[in-house]
Amino acid sequence: MPRHFVSKKDVKALRDSLKNLGITFPDKAVEVDERKGEKCYFVGGKPYVYVSASMIPTLFLLNDLKPENGSVTVDDGAVPHIINGANVFAQGITELDPKIEENSMVFIRNNKKQYIAVGISKKSAAEIMAEKKGEAITLLHFPGDKIMKTFY
């Protein structure tokens, strides 16, 4: 189905789902592109939200709206690995939202506060900071991944 505008009811449902992630979705016209069970919602021509088995805010949305909740900052040494799809290790984390729980969605950014990836935390913020070692976040979305190749 070609890209088309979404009804106000569907935009409200999308907005409510993103509110659970701590993201306030803009009050603008929204388009959707559906392909083989996958959807991508667009705002202003940019892919903002990908939906398949779960809902994933894209880097465009994160960098435009700059959510503070669920953010994890990584050092400059970790950035090239993460943008190529490597999971995040606790050693590379310099700052994180203390409210992060195990299995929650997190938004990874560099030291310049630019969002570079989306992932799921394997541990709570307290555990990550206490142990300071091992894999802490499994990536779901990063530059050049399937979402970006398919919808951008």
mmCIF file of C-alpha atoms in Angstrom:
data_model
loop_
_atom_site.group_PDB
_atom_site.id
_atom_site.type_symbol
_atom_site.label_atom_id
_atom_site.label_comp_id
_atom_site.label_asym_id
_atom_site.label_seq_id
_atom_site.Cartn_x
_atom_site.Cartn_y
_atom_site.Cartn_z
ATOM 1 C CA MET A 1 0.000 0.000 0.000
ATOM 2 C CA PRO A 2 1.472 3.384 -0.944
ATOM 3 C CA ARG A 3 2.212 6.012 1.672
ATOM 4 C CA HIS A 4 -0.936 7.754 2.870
ATOM 5 C CA PHE A 5 -2.109 10.100 5.618
ATOM 6 C CA VAL A 6 -3.254 8.615 8.913
ATOM 7 C CA SER A 7 -6.603 9.306 10.591
ATOM 8 C CA LYS A 8 -6.756 11.478 13.722
ATOM 9 C CA LYS A 9 -7.790 8.390 15.704
ATOM 10 C CA ASP A 10 -4.655 6.500 14.598
ATOM 11 C CA VAL A 11 -2.446 9.531 15.348
ATOM 12 C CA LYS A 12 -3.928 9.681 18.861
ATOM 13 C CA ALA A 13 -3.153 5.976 19.401
ATOM 14 C CA LEU A 14 0.405 6.530 18.159
ATOM 15 C CA ARG A 15 0.786 9.592 20.400
ATOM 16 C CA ASP A 16 -0.479 7.613 23.430
ATOM 17 C CA SER A 17 1.958 4.755 22.757
ATOM 18 C CA LEU A 18 4.897 7.148 22.506
ATOM 19 C CA LYS A 19 3.820 8.938 25.685
ATOM 20 C CA ASN A 20 4.485 5.631 27.513
ATOM 21 C CA LEU A 21 8.111 5.948 26.329
ATOM 22 C CA GLY A 22 8.309 9.530 27.589
ATOM 23 C CA ILE A 23 8.057 11.071 24.116
ATOM 24 C CA THR A 24 5.614 13.864 23.293
ATOM 25 C CA PHE A 25 4.685 13.358 19.648
ATOM 26 C CA PRO A 26 4.241 16.540 17.554
ATOM 27 C CA ASP A 27 0.801 17.691 16.517
ATOM 28 C CA LYS A 28 1.451 17.495 12.767
ATOM 29 C CA ALA A 29 0.148 15.559 9.784
ATOM 30 C CA VAL A 30 1.306 11.936 9.859
ATOM 31 C CA GLU A 31 1.734 9.570 6.915
ATOM 32 C CA VAL A 32 2.195 5.811 7.055
ATOM 33 C CA ASP A 33 3.985 3.401 4.733
ATOM 34 C CA GLU A 34 3.061 -0.279 5.148
ATOM 35 C CA ARG A 35 5.137 -3.149 3.774
ATOM 36 C CA LYS A 36 4.797 -6.861 4.590
ATOM 37 C CA GLY A 37 3.565 -6.461 8.162
ATOM 38 C CA GLU A 38 5.831 -3.496 8.891
ATOM 39 C CA LYS A 39 4.734 0.114 9.233
ATOM 40 C CA CYS A 40 6.669 3.326 9.318
ATOM 41 C CA TYR A 41 5.069 6.611 10.324
ATOM 42 C CA PHE A 42 6.406 9.783 8.712
ATOM 43 C CA VAL A 43 6.258 13.417 9.831
ATOM 44 C CA GLY A 44 7.449 16.074 7.407
ATOM 45 C CA GLY A 45 8.792 13.369 5.087
ATOM 46 C CA LYS A 46 11.048 11.862 7.779
ATOM 47 C CA PRO A 47 10.537 8.338 9.146
ATOM 48 C CA TYR A 48 9.618 8.906 12.813
ATOM 49 C CA VAL A 49 8.266 5.626 14.179
ATOM 50 C CA TYR A 50 8.780 2.039 12.995
ATOM 51 C CA VAL A 51 6.279 -0.642 13.992
ATOM 52 C CA SER A 52 6.679 -4.376 13.511
ATOM 53 C CA ALA A 53 6.762 -6.708 16.513
ATOM 54 C CA SER A 54 7.306 -3.602 18.661
ATOM 55 C CA MET A 55 7.255 0.172 18.268
ATOM 56 C CA ILE A 56 10.657 1.811 17.770
ATOM 57 C CA PRO A 57 11.146 5.586 17.598
ATOM 58 C CA THR A 58 13.661 6.397 14.861
ATOM 59 C CA LEU A 59 16.756 8.541 15.155
ATOM 60 C CA PHE A 60 14.953 11.301 13.231
ATOM 61 C CA LEU A 61 12.259 11.526 15.905
ATOM 62 C CA LEU A 62 14.775 11.358 18.763
ATOM 63 C CA ASN A 63 17.049 14.042 17.336
ATOM 64 C CA ASP A 64 14.107 16.320 16.515
ATOM 65 C CA LEU A 65 12.324 15.939 19.882
ATOM 66 C CA LYS A 66 15.305 15.261 22.230
ATOM 67 C CA PRO A 67 13.607 13.119 24.921
ATOM 68 C CA GLU A 68 15.411 13.156 28.274
ATOM 69 C CA ASN A 69 13.763 10.088 29.819
ATOM 70 C CA GLY A 70 15.486 6.819 29.030
ATOM 71 C CA SER A 71 18.602 8.466 27.614
ATOM 72 C CA VAL A 72 22.046 6.897 27.818
ATOM 73 C CA THR A 73 25.193 8.846 26.910
ATOM 74 C CA VAL A 74 28.245 6.953 25.630
ATOM 75 C CA ASP A 75 31.868 8.026 25.292
ATOM 76 C CA ASP A 76 33.465 8.887 21.954
ATOM 77 C CA GLY A 77 35.288 5.546 21.786
ATOM 78 C CA ALA A 78 32.022 3.590 21.755
ATOM 79 C CA VAL A 79 30.260 5.675 19.093
ATOM 80 C CA PRO A 80 31.797 4.127 15.914
ATOM 81 C CA HIS A 81 30.997 0.617 17.149
ATOM 82 C CA ILE A 82 27.412 1.473 18.100
ATOM 83 C CA ILE A 83 26.595 3.220 14.812
ATOM 84 C CA ASN A 84 27.776 0.053 13.064
ATOM 85 C CA GLY A 85 25.390 -2.107 15.115
ATOM 86 C CA ALA A 86 27.440 -3.264 18.119
ATOM 87 C CA ASN A 87 25.624 -3.599 21.432
ATOM 88 C CA VAL A 88 26.485 -1.150 24.216
ATOM 89 C CA PHE A 89 28.845 -2.203 26.980
ATOM 90 C CA ALA A 90 28.657 -0.635 30.438
ATOM 91 C CA GLN A 91 32.290 0.489 30.202
ATOM 92 C CA GLY A 92 31.354 2.929 27.420
ATOM 93 C CA ILE A 93 28.464 4.562 29.283
ATOM 94 C CA THR A 94 29.245 7.970 30.777
ATOM 95 C CA GLU A 95 25.743 9.024 31.848
ATOM 96 C CA LEU A 96 22.295 7.427 32.056
ATOM 97 C CA ASP A 97 18.791 8.058 33.295
ATOM 98 C CA PRO A 98 18.660 6.571 36.827
ATOM 99 C CA LYS A 99 15.047 5.432 36.230
ATOM 100 C CA ILE A 100 16.046 2.908 33.551
ATOM 101 C CA GLU A 101 14.810 -0.567 34.425
ATOM 102 C CA GLU A 102 15.824 -3.948 33.041
ATOM 103 C CA ASN A 103 14.208 -4.625 29.617
ATOM 104 C CA SER A 104 13.181 -0.995 29.072
ATOM 105 C CA MET A 105 13.687 0.915 25.832
ATOM 106 C CA VAL A 106 16.636 3.316 25.946
ATOM 107 C CA PHE A 107 17.843 6.046 23.621
ATOM 108 C CA ILE A 108 21.612 6.152 23.102
ATOM 109 C CA ARG A 109 23.368 9.433 22.396
ATOM 110 C CA ASN A 110 26.921 10.690 22.002
ATOM 111 C CA ASN A 111 28.628 13.342 24.159
ATOM 112 C CA LYS A 112 27.195 16.073 21.896
ATOM 113 C CA LYS A 113 23.664 14.855 22.830
ATOM 114 C CA GLN A 114 22.973 13.547 19.304
ATOM 115 C CA TYR A 115 20.974 10.323 19.326
ATOM 116 C CA ILE A 116 22.795 7.503 17.561
ATOM 117 C CA ALA A 117 20.808 4.346 18.435
ATOM 118 C CA VAL A 118 17.838 2.768 20.215
ATOM 119 C CA GLY A 119 18.112 -0.326 22.364
ATOM 120 C CA ILE A 120 16.730 -2.447 25.187
ATOM 121 C CA SER A 121 18.518 -2.392 28.540
ATOM 122 C CA LYS A 122 19.713 -5.760 29.798
ATOM 123 C CA LYS A 123 20.086 -4.400 33.341
ATOM 124 C CA SER A 124 18.701 -1.574 35.457
ATOM 125 C CA ALA A 125 20.585 1.732 35.681
ATOM 126 C CA ALA A 126 21.639 0.880 39.237
ATOM 127 C CA GLU A 127 23.086 -2.491 38.139
ATOM 128 C CA ILE A 128 24.889 -0.950 35.155
ATOM 129 C CA MET A 129 26.565 1.709 37.284
ATOM 130 C CA ALA A 130 27.377 -0.702 40.140
ATOM 131 C CA GLU A 131 28.944 -3.411 37.946
ATOM 132 C CA LYS A 132 30.372 -1.095 35.241
ATOM 133 C CA LYS A 133 31.217 -4.065 33.002
ATOM 134 C CA GLY A 134 29.647 -6.345 30.432
ATOM 135 C CA GLU A 135 26.953 -5.883 27.831
ATOM 136 C CA ALA A 136 24.319 -3.410 29.067
ATOM 137 C CA ILE A 137 22.119 -2.636 26.039
ATOM 138 C CA THR A 138 21.020 -4.678 23.031
ATOM 139 C CA LEU A 139 20.539 -2.501 19.939
ATOM 140 C CA LEU A 140 17.224 -2.336 18.084
ATOM 141 C CA HIS A 141 17.902 0.569 15.724
ATOM 142 C CA PHE A 142 21.034 2.358 14.470
ATOM 143 C CA PRO A 143 22.112 4.285 11.340
ATOM 144 C CA GLY A 144 22.174 2.050 8.271
ATOM 145 C CA ASP A 145 20.020 -0.714 9.755
ATOM 146 C CA LYS A 146 17.049 -2.446 8.069
ATOM 147 C CA ILE A 147 14.638 0.309 9.169
ATOM 148 C CA MET A 148 16.739 3.021 7.549
ATOM 149 C CA LYS A 149 17.422 1.002 4.397
ATOM 150 C CA THR A 150 13.760 0.112 3.918
ATOM 151 C CA PHE A 151 12.059 3.400 4.762
ATOM 152 C CA TYR A 152 14.617 6.140 4.132
#
